[in-house]
Amino acid sequence: MNLSSSQVNVDISDRDPFITTVTKNVIVVILSICVNYINAILIQTFCKNQIFYTNPRFILFFHLVFNDMIQLTLTVTLFIISYILYKIKVSICCVVILIAVFTTENTPLNLACMATECYIAVCFPFHHPRICTAKRTVTLISFIWAVSTLSVLPDLFITLATEPLDFFNSPVFCLRETVFRNPHLIKKRDITYIIYLVIVWFIIFFTYFKIMFTAKAASKDATKARNTILIHGFQVLLCMATYAEPLLKNALLLWFPKNYSDSLFACYIIIQILPRSISPIIYGIREKTFRRYLKRYLLCAGRQDTKVHN
């Protein structure tokens, strides 16, 4: 999410033609509605079946999907605003950006926790019920939010202390860099991203290879756990692309200056929307228990709709 001032000028001055603008916004809105609709069904399935309330795996999943829905909604809102309003007040942009960054940083941490839960379930099955409880899972989710808060809130405090009050009423093209523009904050963010990258990938690799070497190859649960962590790894890779976004955008501006807007649009789809579409695949289709209740809910909903029409 790092853009130089020259890149910001490109975004504002080199606007797409009307038809291209409408097409891009329609694509983004349709994709976001589809993803959020599926995720909403998954959340509703979770909330209507108490069997999931005591399972740490599904509690973490609920938090992941809910977090992704907030993140996707905010980024799509910012995407549309960038085409319709172009500029908004710094104070409004600041609030939206903060929440978006919170949820963006939560996702890889949540995935690392889910990989750890899989590792404990396979490698320490007898200790899993004692270690992974619903209460501890809620505490872990609170810890995830605390880490993200400690990472992001200093940006707000430093900006409030260093910027004049008039700045918060001025209109800007809403990006993290135009609101939290102190150069020290950019360095802090880069260091934070590197730490996140190292810690999360270490957990992903550690849990995967521990499961692979500890569990029996013939075990279906072990095989499923390994495959799940691989998918988590792919999802983390896509999420971590957010951290590489500044370098990627700089490269795109140099390589494709005439098609920079289209390149940014492709980056947005890959980095912001695609990672949020993987969670339904993991737990809406692959997870046997959840799939059974999801089918039951969908069938009941379908029958109720038929009765209403009749």
PDB file of C-alpha atoms in Angstrom:
ATOM      1  CA  MET A   1       0.000   0.000   0.000  1.00  0.00           C
ATOM      2  CA  ASN A   2       2.954   2.273  -0.510  1.00  0.00           C
ATOM      3  CA  LEU A   3       2.800   4.800  -3.317  1.00  0.00           C
ATOM      4  CA  SER A   4       5.153   7.605  -4.151  1.00  0.00           C
ATOM      5  CA  SER A   5       3.780  11.073  -4.867  1.00  0.00           C
ATOM      6  CA  SER A   6       4.330  10.559  -8.572  1.00  0.00           C
ATOM      7  CA  GLN A   7       2.227   7.424  -8.494  1.00  0.00           C
ATOM      8  CA  VAL A   8      -0.553   9.206  -6.667  1.00  0.00           C
ATOM      9  CA  ASN A   9      -0.543  11.845  -9.385  1.00  0.00           C
ATOM     10  CA  VAL A  10      -0.833   9.104 -11.989  1.00  0.00           C
ATOM     11  CA  ASP A  11      -3.858   7.704 -10.205  1.00  0.00           C
ATOM     12  CA  ILE A  12      -5.579  11.075 -10.065  1.00  0.00           C
ATOM     13  CA  SER A  13      -4.714  12.670 -13.378  1.00  0.00           C
ATOM     14  CA  ASP A  14      -4.684   9.696 -15.771  1.00  0.00           C
ATOM     15  CA  ARG A  15      -8.248   8.602 -15.213  1.00  0.00           C
ATOM     16  CA  ASP A  16      -9.823   5.837 -17.213  1.00  0.00           C
ATOM     17  CA  PRO A  17     -12.445   6.518 -19.893  1.00  0.00           C
ATOM     18  CA  PHE A  18     -16.046   6.369 -18.711  1.00  0.00           C
ATOM     19  CA  ILE A  19     -16.765   2.889 -20.130  1.00  0.00           C
ATOM     20  CA  THR A  20     -13.556   1.467 -18.629  1.00  0.00           C
ATOM     21  CA  THR A  21     -14.359   3.051 -15.275  1.00  0.00           C
ATOM     22  CA  VAL A  22     -17.865   1.572 -15.224  1.00  0.00           C
ATOM     23  CA  THR A  23     -16.576  -1.851 -16.307  1.00  0.00           C
ATOM     24  CA  LYS A  24     -13.920  -1.989 -13.591  1.00  0.00           C
ATOM     25  CA  ASN A  25     -16.305  -0.870 -10.867  1.00  0.00           C
ATOM     26  CA  VAL A  26     -18.976  -3.356 -11.958  1.00  0.00           C
ATOM     27  CA  ILE A  27     -16.446  -6.208 -11.947  1.00  0.00           C
ATOM     28  CA  VAL A  28     -15.180  -5.271  -8.487  1.00  0.00           C
ATOM     29  CA  VAL A  29     -18.674  -4.850  -7.034  1.00  0.00           C
ATOM     30  CA  ILE A  30     -19.940  -8.148  -8.499  1.00  0.00           C
ATOM     31  CA  LEU A  31     -16.915 -10.081  -7.252  1.00  0.00           C
ATOM     32  CA  SER A  32     -17.130  -8.546  -3.786  1.00  0.00           C
ATOM     33  CA  ILE A  33     -20.879  -9.239  -3.545  1.00  0.00           C
ATOM     34  CA  CYS A  34     -20.352 -12.874  -4.575  1.00  0.00           C
ATOM     35  CA  VAL A  35     -17.534 -13.420  -2.070  1.00  0.00           C
ATOM     36  CA  ASN A  36     -19.320 -11.630   0.780  1.00  0.00           C
ATOM     37  CA  TYR A  37     -22.581 -13.450   0.023  1.00  0.00           C
ATOM     38  CA  ILE A  38     -20.879 -16.846   0.285  1.00  0.00           C
ATOM     39  CA  ASN A  39     -19.035 -15.770   3.427  1.00  0.00           C
ATOM     40  CA  ALA A  40     -22.294 -14.489   4.937  1.00  0.00           C
ATOM     41  CA  ILE A  41     -23.869 -17.922   4.380  1.00  0.00           C
ATOM     42  CA  LEU A  42     -20.876 -19.552   6.076  1.00  0.00           C
ATOM     43  CA  ILE A  43     -21.174 -17.198   9.044  1.00  0.00           C
ATOM     44  CA  GLN A  44     -24.912 -17.832   9.295  1.00  0.00           C
ATOM     45  CA  THR A  45     -24.278 -21.581   9.229  1.00  0.00           C
ATOM     46  CA  PHE A  46     -21.772 -21.166  12.052  1.00  0.00           C
ATOM     47  CA  CYS A  47     -24.118 -19.026  14.157  1.00  0.00           C
ATOM     48  CA  LYS A  48     -27.119 -21.374  13.771  1.00  0.00           C
ATOM     49  CA  ASN A  49     -25.303 -24.543  14.852  1.00  0.00           C
ATOM     50  CA  GLN A  50     -23.926 -24.681  18.390  1.00  0.00           C
ATOM     51  CA  ILE A  51     -21.664 -27.599  17.522  1.00  0.00           C
ATOM     52  CA  PHE A  52     -19.205 -25.066  16.089  1.00  0.00           C
ATOM     53  CA  TYR A  53     -19.152 -22.841  19.182  1.00  0.00           C
ATOM     54  CA  THR A  54     -16.805 -25.141  21.125  1.00  0.00           C
ATOM     55  CA  ASN A  55     -14.535 -26.056  18.214  1.00  0.00           C
ATOM     56  CA  PRO A  56     -11.450 -23.779  18.104  1.00  0.00           C
ATOM     57  CA  ARG A  57     -10.907 -24.499  14.414  1.00  0.00           C
ATOM     58  CA  PHE A  58     -14.333 -23.144  13.476  1.00  0.00           C
ATOM     59  CA  ILE A  59     -14.081 -20.209  15.883  1.00  0.00           C
ATOM     60  CA  LEU A  60     -10.875 -19.148  14.150  1.00  0.00           C
ATOM     61  CA  PHE A  61     -12.572 -19.714  10.810  1.00  0.00           C
ATOM     62  CA  PHE A  62     -15.523 -17.538  11.833  1.00  0.00           C
ATOM     63  CA  HIS A  63     -13.130 -14.768  12.835  1.00  0.00           C
ATOM     64  CA  LEU A  64     -11.213 -15.113   9.559  1.00  0.00           C
ATOM     65  CA  VAL A  65     -14.331 -14.870   7.396  1.00  0.00           C
ATOM     66  CA  PHE A  66     -15.827 -12.010   9.421  1.00  0.00           C
ATOM     67  CA  ASN A  67     -12.501 -10.176   9.273  1.00  0.00           C
ATOM     68  CA  ASP A  68     -12.263 -10.720   5.507  1.00  0.00           C
ATOM     69  CA  MET A  69     -15.793  -9.414   4.966  1.00  0.00           C
ATOM     70  CA  ILE A  70     -14.931  -6.156   6.731  1.00  0.00           C
ATOM     71  CA  GLN A  71     -11.644  -5.838   4.852  1.00  0.00           C
ATOM     72  CA  LEU A  72     -13.184  -6.538   1.463  1.00  0.00           C
ATOM     73  CA  THR A  73     -16.083  -4.146   2.035  1.00  0.00           C
ATOM     74  CA  LEU A  74     -13.753  -1.323   3.017  1.00  0.00           C
ATOM     75  CA  THR A  75     -11.290  -1.821   0.162  1.00  0.00           C
ATOM     76  CA  VAL A  76     -14.120  -1.994  -2.384  1.00  0.00           C
ATOM     77  CA  THR A  77     -15.596   1.183  -0.898  1.00  0.00           C
ATOM     78  CA  LEU A  78     -12.239   2.930  -1.259  1.00  0.00           C
ATOM     79  CA  PHE A  79     -11.923   1.604  -4.806  1.00  0.00           C
ATOM     80  CA  ILE A  80     -15.297   3.067  -5.801  1.00  0.00           C
ATOM     81  CA  ILE A  81     -14.600   6.353  -3.993  1.00  0.00           C
ATOM     82  CA  SER A  82     -11.323   6.706  -5.888  1.00  0.00           C
ATOM     83  CA  TYR A  83     -13.304   6.762  -9.154  1.00  0.00           C
ATOM     84  CA  ILE A  84     -16.400   8.706  -8.074  1.00  0.00           C
ATOM     85  CA  LEU A  85     -15.241  11.265  -5.505  1.00  0.00           C
ATOM     86  CA  TYR A  86     -11.488  11.081  -6.192  1.00  0.00           C
ATOM     87  CA  LYS A  87     -10.714  12.940  -2.952  1.00  0.00           C
ATOM     88  CA  ILE A  88     -12.215  12.816   0.531  1.00  0.00           C
ATOM     89  CA  LYS A  89     -11.354  14.490   3.816  1.00  0.00           C
ATOM     90  CA  VAL A  90      -8.294  13.185   5.628  1.00  0.00           C
ATOM     91  CA  SER A  91     -10.276  12.575   8.832  1.00  0.00           C
ATOM     92  CA  ILE A  92     -12.719  10.240   7.051  1.00  0.00           C
ATOM     93  CA  CYS A  93      -9.991   8.551   5.051  1.00  0.00           C
ATOM     94  CA  CYS A  94      -7.973   8.040   8.224  1.00  0.00           C
ATOM     95  CA  VAL A  95     -10.746   6.047   9.920  1.00  0.00           C
ATOM     96  CA  VAL A  96     -11.378   3.839   6.884  1.00  0.00           C
ATOM     97  CA  ILE A  97      -7.674   3.197   6.297  1.00  0.00           C
ATOM     98  CA  LEU A  98      -7.068   2.281   9.941  1.00  0.00           C
ATOM     99  CA  ILE A  99      -9.835  -0.339   9.976  1.00  0.00           C
ATOM    100  CA  ALA A 100      -8.716  -1.686   6.593  1.00  0.00           C
ATOM    101  CA  VAL A 101      -5.123  -2.027   7.825  1.00  0.00           C
ATOM    102  CA  PHE A 102      -6.280  -3.694  11.055  1.00  0.00           C
ATOM    103  CA  THR A 103      -8.180  -6.364   9.145  1.00  0.00           C
ATOM    104  CA  THR A 104      -5.425  -6.776   6.549  1.00  0.00           C
ATOM    105  CA  GLU A 105      -2.821  -7.501   9.222  1.00  0.00           C
ATOM    106  CA  ASN A 106      -5.198  -9.789  11.131  1.00  0.00           C
ATOM    107  CA  THR A 107      -5.562 -12.252   8.254  1.00  0.00           C
ATOM    108  CA  PRO A 108      -2.032 -13.746   8.110  1.00  0.00           C
ATOM    109  CA  LEU A 109      -1.895 -13.926  11.910  1.00  0.00           C
ATOM    110  CA  ASN A 110      -5.227 -15.768  11.963  1.00  0.00           C
ATOM    111  CA  LEU A 111      -4.004 -18.205   9.301  1.00  0.00           C
ATOM    112  CA  ALA A 112      -0.854 -18.883  11.337  1.00  0.00           C
ATOM    113  CA  CYS A 113      -3.035 -19.685  14.362  1.00  0.00           C
ATOM    114  CA  MET A 114      -5.187 -22.042  12.281  1.00  0.00           C
ATOM    115  CA  ALA A 115      -2.078 -23.843  11.016  1.00  0.00           C
ATOM    116  CA  THR A 116      -0.877 -24.218  14.612  1.00  0.00           C
ATOM    117  CA  GLU A 117      -4.238 -25.682  15.630  1.00  0.00           C
ATOM    118  CA  CYS A 118      -3.951 -28.269  12.813  1.00  0.00           C
ATOM    119  CA  TYR A 119      -0.448 -29.134  13.995  1.00  0.00           C
ATOM    120  CA  ILE A 120      -1.588 -29.694  17.592  1.00  0.00           C
ATOM    121  CA  ALA A 121      -4.600 -31.752  16.458  1.00  0.00           C
ATOM    122  CA  VAL A 122      -2.449 -34.129  14.384  1.00  0.00           C
ATOM    123  CA  CYS A 123       0.791 -34.287  16.357  1.00  0.00           C
ATOM    124  CA  PHE A 124      -0.659 -34.059  19.882  1.00  0.00           C
ATOM    125  CA  PRO A 125      -4.187 -35.479  19.536  1.00  0.00           C
ATOM    126  CA  PHE A 126      -4.498 -36.424  23.222  1.00  0.00           C
ATOM    127  CA  HIS A 127      -3.480 -32.951  24.410  1.00  0.00           C
ATOM    128  CA  HIS A 128      -5.506 -31.071  21.781  1.00  0.00           C
ATOM    129  CA  PRO A 129      -8.775 -30.863  23.811  1.00  0.00           C
ATOM    130  CA  ARG A 130      -6.850 -29.461  26.777  1.00  0.00           C
ATOM    131  CA  ILE A 131      -4.684 -27.010  24.829  1.00  0.00           C
ATOM    132  CA  CYS A 132      -7.167 -25.805  22.215  1.00  0.00           C
ATOM    133  CA  THR A 133     -10.275 -24.724  24.093  1.00  0.00           C
ATOM    134  CA  ALA A 134     -12.940 -22.259  23.036  1.00  0.00           C
ATOM    135  CA  LYS A 135     -11.970 -19.843  25.808  1.00  0.00           C
ATOM    136  CA  ARG A 136      -8.298 -19.883  24.828  1.00  0.00           C
ATOM    137  CA  THR A 137      -9.244 -19.418  21.178  1.00  0.00           C
ATOM    138  CA  VAL A 138     -11.224 -16.264  21.994  1.00  0.00           C
ATOM    139  CA  THR A 139      -8.234 -15.025  24.003  1.00  0.00           C
ATOM    140  CA  LEU A 140      -5.996 -15.764  21.021  1.00  0.00           C
ATOM    141  CA  ILE A 141      -8.267 -13.742  18.729  1.00  0.00           C
ATOM    142  CA  SER A 142      -8.088 -10.851  21.208  1.00  0.00           C
ATOM    143  CA  PHE A 143      -4.305 -11.168  21.106  1.00  0.00           C
ATOM    144  CA  ILE A 144      -4.363 -10.977  17.292  1.00  0.00           C
ATOM    145  CA  TRP A 145      -6.313  -7.721  17.447  1.00  0.00           C
ATOM    146  CA  ALA A 146      -3.978  -6.401  20.149  1.00  0.00           C
ATOM    147  CA  VAL A 147      -0.918  -7.074  17.988  1.00  0.00           C
ATOM    148  CA  SER A 148      -2.517  -5.343  14.991  1.00  0.00           C
ATOM    149  CA  THR A 149      -3.551  -2.421  17.185  1.00  0.00           C
ATOM    150  CA  LEU A 150      -0.033  -1.964  18.562  1.00  0.00           C
ATOM    151  CA  SER A 151       1.274  -2.092  15.004  1.00  0.00           C
ATOM    152  CA  VAL A 152      -1.129   0.445  13.486  1.00  0.00           C
ATOM    153  CA  LEU A 153      -2.160   2.925  16.193  1.00  0.00           C
ATOM    154  CA  PRO A 154       1.298   4.570  16.442  1.00  0.00           C
ATOM    155  CA  ASP A 155       0.716   5.797  12.878  1.00  0.00           C
ATOM    156  CA  LEU A 156      -2.359   7.676  14.079  1.00  0.00           C
ATOM    157  CA  PHE A 157      -0.708   9.109  17.202  1.00  0.00           C
ATOM    158  CA  ILE A 158       2.388  10.308  15.334  1.00  0.00           C
ATOM    159  CA  THR A 159       0.222  11.858  12.612  1.00  0.00           C
ATOM    160  CA  LEU A 160      -1.935  13.665  15.194  1.00  0.00           C
ATOM    161  CA  ALA A 161       1.220  14.986  16.881  1.00  0.00           C
ATOM    162  CA  THR A 162       3.056  16.110  13.740  1.00  0.00           C
ATOM    163  CA  GLU A 163       0.377  17.317  11.327  1.00  0.00           C
ATOM    164  CA  PRO A 164      -1.528  20.633  11.635  1.00  0.00           C
ATOM    165  CA  LEU A 165      -5.255  20.514  12.320  1.00  0.00           C
ATOM    166  CA  ASP A 166      -6.049  21.942   8.880  1.00  0.00           C
ATOM    167  CA  PHE A 167      -4.523  18.839   7.323  1.00  0.00           C
ATOM    168  CA  PHE A 168      -7.340  16.639   8.675  1.00  0.00           C
ATOM    169  CA  ASN A 169      -9.964  18.783   6.936  1.00  0.00           C
ATOM    170  CA  SER A 170      -8.136  18.863   3.615  1.00  0.00           C
ATOM    171  CA  PRO A 171      -9.227  16.618   0.709  1.00  0.00           C
ATOM    172  CA  VAL A 172      -6.804  13.863  -0.380  1.00  0.00           C
ATOM    173  CA  PHE A 173      -6.735  10.859  -2.661  1.00  0.00           C
ATOM    174  CA  CYS A 174      -7.412   8.245   0.018  1.00  0.00           C
ATOM    175  CA  LEU A 175      -4.308   6.111   0.457  1.00  0.00           C
ATOM    176  CA  ARG A 176      -2.368   5.113   3.536  1.00  0.00           C
ATOM    177  CA  GLU A 177       0.630   7.116   2.304  1.00  0.00           C
ATOM    178  CA  THR A 178      -1.326  10.341   1.772  1.00  0.00           C
ATOM    179  CA  VAL A 179      -2.764  10.207   5.296  1.00  0.00           C
ATOM    180  CA  PHE A 180       0.153   8.781   7.306  1.00  0.00           C
ATOM    181  CA  ARG A 181       2.870  10.491   5.299  1.00  0.00           C
ATOM    182  CA  ASN A 182       5.643  10.760   7.890  1.00  0.00           C
ATOM    183  CA  PRO A 183       8.723   9.006   6.380  1.00  0.00           C
ATOM    184  CA  HIS A 184       9.470   7.298   9.697  1.00  0.00           C
ATOM    185  CA  LEU A 185       6.055   5.635   9.541  1.00  0.00           C
ATOM    186  CA  ILE A 186       6.899   4.155   6.145  1.00  0.00           C
ATOM    187  CA  LYS A 187      10.114   2.670   7.568  1.00  0.00           C
ATOM    188  CA  LYS A 188       8.224   1.336  10.583  1.00  0.00           C
ATOM    189  CA  ARG A 189       5.622  -0.268   8.342  1.00  0.00           C
ATOM    190  CA  ASP A 190       8.272  -1.934   6.191  1.00  0.00           C
ATOM    191  CA  ILE A 191       9.968  -3.380   9.278  1.00  0.00           C
ATOM    192  CA  THR A 192       6.605  -4.595  10.604  1.00  0.00           C
ATOM    193  CA  TYR A 193       5.818  -6.299   7.306  1.00  0.00           C
ATOM    194  CA  ILE A 194       9.184  -8.077   7.309  1.00  0.00           C
ATOM    195  CA  ILE A 195       8.612  -9.325  10.873  1.00  0.00           C
ATOM    196  CA  TYR A 196       5.119 -10.525   9.950  1.00  0.00           C
ATOM    197  CA  LEU A 197       6.477 -12.265   6.880  1.00  0.00           C
ATOM    198  CA  VAL A 198       9.205 -14.115   8.791  1.00  0.00           C
ATOM    199  CA  ILE A 199       7.015 -15.180  11.722  1.00  0.00           C
ATOM    200  CA  VAL A 200       3.996 -16.311   9.711  1.00  0.00           C
ATOM    201  CA  TRP A 201       6.001 -18.235   7.115  1.00  0.00           C
ATOM    202  CA  PHE A 202       8.084 -19.882   9.835  1.00  0.00           C
ATOM    203  CA  ILE A 203       4.885 -21.118  11.475  1.00  0.00           C
ATOM    204  CA  ILE A 204       3.456 -22.347   8.161  1.00  0.00           C
ATOM    205  CA  PHE A 205       6.610 -24.262   7.214  1.00  0.00           C
ATOM    206  CA  PHE A 206       7.181 -25.603  10.733  1.00  0.00           C
ATOM    207  CA  THR A 207       3.651 -26.935  11.147  1.00  0.00           C
ATOM    208  CA  TYR A 208       3.566 -28.444   7.648  1.00  0.00           C
ATOM    209  CA  PHE A 209       6.826 -30.371   7.968  1.00  0.00           C
ATOM    210  CA  LYS A 210       6.079 -31.430  11.551  1.00  0.00           C
ATOM    211  CA  ILE A 211       2.780 -32.917  10.413  1.00  0.00           C
ATOM    212  CA  MET A 212       4.449 -34.530   7.427  1.00  0.00           C
ATOM    213  CA  PHE A 213       7.179 -36.219   9.481  1.00  0.00           C
ATOM    214  CA  THR A 214       5.277 -36.899  12.701  1.00  0.00           C
ATOM    215  CA  ALA A 215       1.972 -38.296  11.470  1.00  0.00           C
ATOM    216  CA  LYS A 216       1.627 -41.557   9.582  1.00  0.00           C
ATOM    217  CA  ALA A 217       1.463 -41.217   5.826  1.00  0.00           C
ATOM    218  CA  ALA A 218      -1.543 -43.524   5.699  1.00  0.00           C
ATOM    219  CA  SER A 219      -3.556 -41.365   8.038  1.00  0.00           C
ATOM    220  CA  LYS A 220      -6.375 -39.567   6.239  1.00  0.00           C
ATOM    221  CA  ASP A 221      -6.507 -36.897   8.949  1.00  0.00           C
ATOM    222  CA  ALA A 222      -2.780 -36.202   8.584  1.00  0.00           C
ATOM    223  CA  THR A 223      -3.046 -36.003   4.802  1.00  0.00           C
ATOM    224  CA  LYS A 224      -6.006 -33.658   5.057  1.00  0.00           C
ATOM    225  CA  ALA A 225      -4.188 -31.503   7.611  1.00  0.00           C
ATOM    226  CA  ARG A 226      -1.129 -31.243   5.352  1.00  0.00           C
ATOM    227  CA  ASN A 227      -3.309 -30.263   2.402  1.00  0.00           C
ATOM    228  CA  THR A 228      -5.141 -27.700   4.533  1.00  0.00           C
ATOM    229  CA  ILE A 229      -1.878 -26.102   5.645  1.00  0.00           C
ATOM    230  CA  LEU A 230      -0.704 -26.012   2.022  1.00  0.00           C
ATOM    231  CA  ILE A 231      -3.860 -24.094   1.133  1.00  0.00           C
ATOM    232  CA  HIS A 232      -3.266 -21.834   4.146  1.00  0.00           C
ATOM    233  CA  GLY A 233       0.235 -21.264   2.809  1.00  0.00           C
ATOM    234  CA  PHE A 234      -1.125 -20.261  -0.591  1.00  0.00           C
ATOM    235  CA  GLN A 235      -3.614 -17.955   1.091  1.00  0.00           C
ATOM    236  CA  VAL A 236      -0.853 -16.413   3.210  1.00  0.00           C
ATOM    237  CA  LEU A 237       1.225 -15.972   0.051  1.00  0.00           C
ATOM    238  CA  LEU A 238      -1.586 -13.971  -1.528  1.00  0.00           C
ATOM    239  CA  CYS A 239      -2.120 -11.967   1.656  1.00  0.00           C
ATOM    240  CA  MET A 240       1.594 -11.292   1.941  1.00  0.00           C
ATOM    241  CA  ALA A 241       1.475  -9.889  -1.582  1.00  0.00           C
ATOM    242  CA  THR A 242       0.027  -6.817   0.142  1.00  0.00           C
ATOM    243  CA  TYR A 243       3.418  -6.321   1.776  1.00  0.00           C
ATOM    244  CA  ALA A 244       5.160  -6.507  -1.605  1.00  0.00           C
ATOM    245  CA  GLU A 245       2.597  -4.202  -3.224  1.00  0.00           C
ATOM    246  CA  PRO A 246       4.777  -1.051  -3.064  1.00  0.00           C
ATOM    247  CA  LEU A 247       7.632  -2.694  -4.998  1.00  0.00           C
ATOM    248  CA  LEU A 248       5.191  -4.274  -7.425  1.00  0.00           C
ATOM    249  CA  LYS A 249       3.496  -0.955  -8.200  1.00  0.00           C
ATOM    250  CA  ASN A 250       6.828   0.773  -8.707  1.00  0.00           C
ATOM    251  CA  ALA A 251       7.823  -1.961 -11.157  1.00  0.00           C
ATOM    252  CA  LEU A 252       4.503  -1.740 -13.012  1.00  0.00           C
ATOM    253  CA  LEU A 253       4.854   2.021 -13.365  1.00  0.00           C
ATOM    254  CA  LEU A 254       8.287   1.540 -14.955  1.00  0.00           C
ATOM    255  CA  TRP A 255       7.340  -1.421 -17.171  1.00  0.00           C
ATOM    256  CA  PHE A 256       3.823  -0.430 -18.250  1.00  0.00           C
ATOM    257  CA  PRO A 257       3.483   3.364 -17.915  1.00  0.00           C
ATOM    258  CA  LYS A 258       0.781   3.500 -20.612  1.00  0.00           C
ATOM    259  CA  ASN A 259      -1.274   0.713 -18.996  1.00  0.00           C
ATOM    260  CA  TYR A 260      -0.546   1.557 -15.397  1.00  0.00           C
ATOM    261  CA  SER A 261      -4.216   1.946 -14.452  1.00  0.00           C
ATOM    262  CA  ASP A 262      -5.061  -1.500 -15.849  1.00  0.00           C
ATOM    263  CA  SER A 263      -2.065  -2.997 -14.051  1.00  0.00           C
ATOM    264  CA  LEU A 264      -3.252  -1.503 -10.749  1.00  0.00           C
ATOM    265  CA  PHE A 265      -6.701  -2.954 -11.353  1.00  0.00           C
ATOM    266  CA  ALA A 266      -5.230  -6.441 -11.904  1.00  0.00           C
ATOM    267  CA  CYS A 267      -3.146  -6.067  -8.732  1.00  0.00           C
ATOM    268  CA  TYR A 268      -6.250  -5.079  -6.787  1.00  0.00           C
ATOM    269  CA  ILE A 269      -8.150  -8.181  -7.910  1.00  0.00           C
ATOM    270  CA  ILE A 270      -5.241 -10.518  -7.153  1.00  0.00           C
ATOM    271  CA  ILE A 271      -4.130  -8.961  -3.869  1.00  0.00           C
ATOM    272  CA  GLN A 272      -7.388  -7.770  -2.289  1.00  0.00           C
ATOM    273  CA  ILE A 273     -10.205  -9.972  -3.608  1.00  0.00           C
ATOM    274  CA  LEU A 274      -8.688 -13.346  -4.524  1.00  0.00           C
ATOM    275  CA  PRO A 275      -7.336 -14.182  -1.015  1.00  0.00           C
ATOM    276  CA  ARG A 276     -10.810 -13.551   0.447  1.00  0.00           C
ATOM    277  CA  SER A 277     -12.364 -16.130  -1.900  1.00  0.00           C
ATOM    278  CA  ILE A 278     -10.233 -19.044  -0.656  1.00  0.00           C
ATOM    279  CA  SER A 279     -11.697 -19.409   2.849  1.00  0.00           C
ATOM    280  CA  PRO A 280     -15.093 -20.614   1.541  1.00  0.00           C
ATOM    281  CA  ILE A 281     -13.282 -23.278  -0.483  1.00  0.00           C
ATOM    282  CA  ILE A 282     -11.358 -24.563   2.539  1.00  0.00           C
ATOM    283  CA  TYR A 283     -14.230 -24.788   5.005  1.00  0.00           C
ATOM    284  CA  GLY A 284     -17.323 -24.570   2.844  1.00  0.00           C
ATOM    285  CA  ILE A 285     -16.338 -27.440   0.560  1.00  0.00           C
ATOM    286  CA  ARG A 286     -13.378 -29.392   1.998  1.00  0.00           C
ATOM    287  CA  GLU A 287     -14.421 -29.501   5.665  1.00  0.00           C
ATOM    288  CA  LYS A 288     -16.765 -32.471   5.979  1.00  0.00           C
ATOM    289  CA  THR A 289     -18.495 -31.384   9.186  1.00  0.00           C
ATOM    290  CA  PHE A 290     -19.109 -27.853   8.037  1.00  0.00           C
ATOM    291  CA  ARG A 291     -20.193 -29.008   4.591  1.00  0.00           C
ATOM    292  CA  ARG A 292     -22.853 -31.256   6.110  1.00  0.00           C
ATOM    293  CA  TYR A 293     -24.409 -28.435   8.122  1.00  0.00           C
ATOM    294  CA  LEU A 294     -24.056 -26.011   5.238  1.00  0.00           C
ATOM    295  CA  LYS A 295     -25.994 -28.358   2.940  1.00  0.00           C
ATOM    296  CA  ARG A 296     -28.639 -28.813   5.613  1.00  0.00           C
ATOM    297  CA  TYR A 297     -29.022 -25.051   5.990  1.00  0.00           C
ATOM    298  CA  LEU A 298     -29.196 -24.454   2.238  1.00  0.00           C
ATOM    299  CA  LEU A 299     -31.759 -27.237   1.779  1.00  0.00           C
ATOM    300  CA  CYS A 300     -33.924 -25.848   4.582  1.00  0.00           C
ATOM    301  CA  ALA A 301     -33.662 -22.352   3.107  1.00  0.00           C
ATOM    302  CA  GLY A 302     -34.615 -23.700  -0.308  1.00  0.00           C
ATOM    303  CA  ARG A 303     -37.646 -25.516   1.080  1.00  0.00           C
ATOM    304  CA  GLN A 304     -38.804 -22.405   2.928  1.00  0.00           C
ATOM    305  CA  ASP A 305     -38.522 -20.340  -0.265  1.00  0.00           C
ATOM    306  CA  THR A 306     -40.563 -22.977  -2.129  1.00  0.00           C
ATOM    307  CA  LYS A 307     -43.289 -22.849   0.518  1.00  0.00           C
ATOM    308  CA  VAL A 308     -43.408 -19.060   0.331  1.00  0.00           C
ATOM    309  CA  HIS A 309     -43.795 -19.119  -3.446  1.00  0.00           C
ATOM    310  CA  ASN A 310     -46.477 -21.767  -3.245  1.00  0.00           C
TER     311      ASN A 310
END
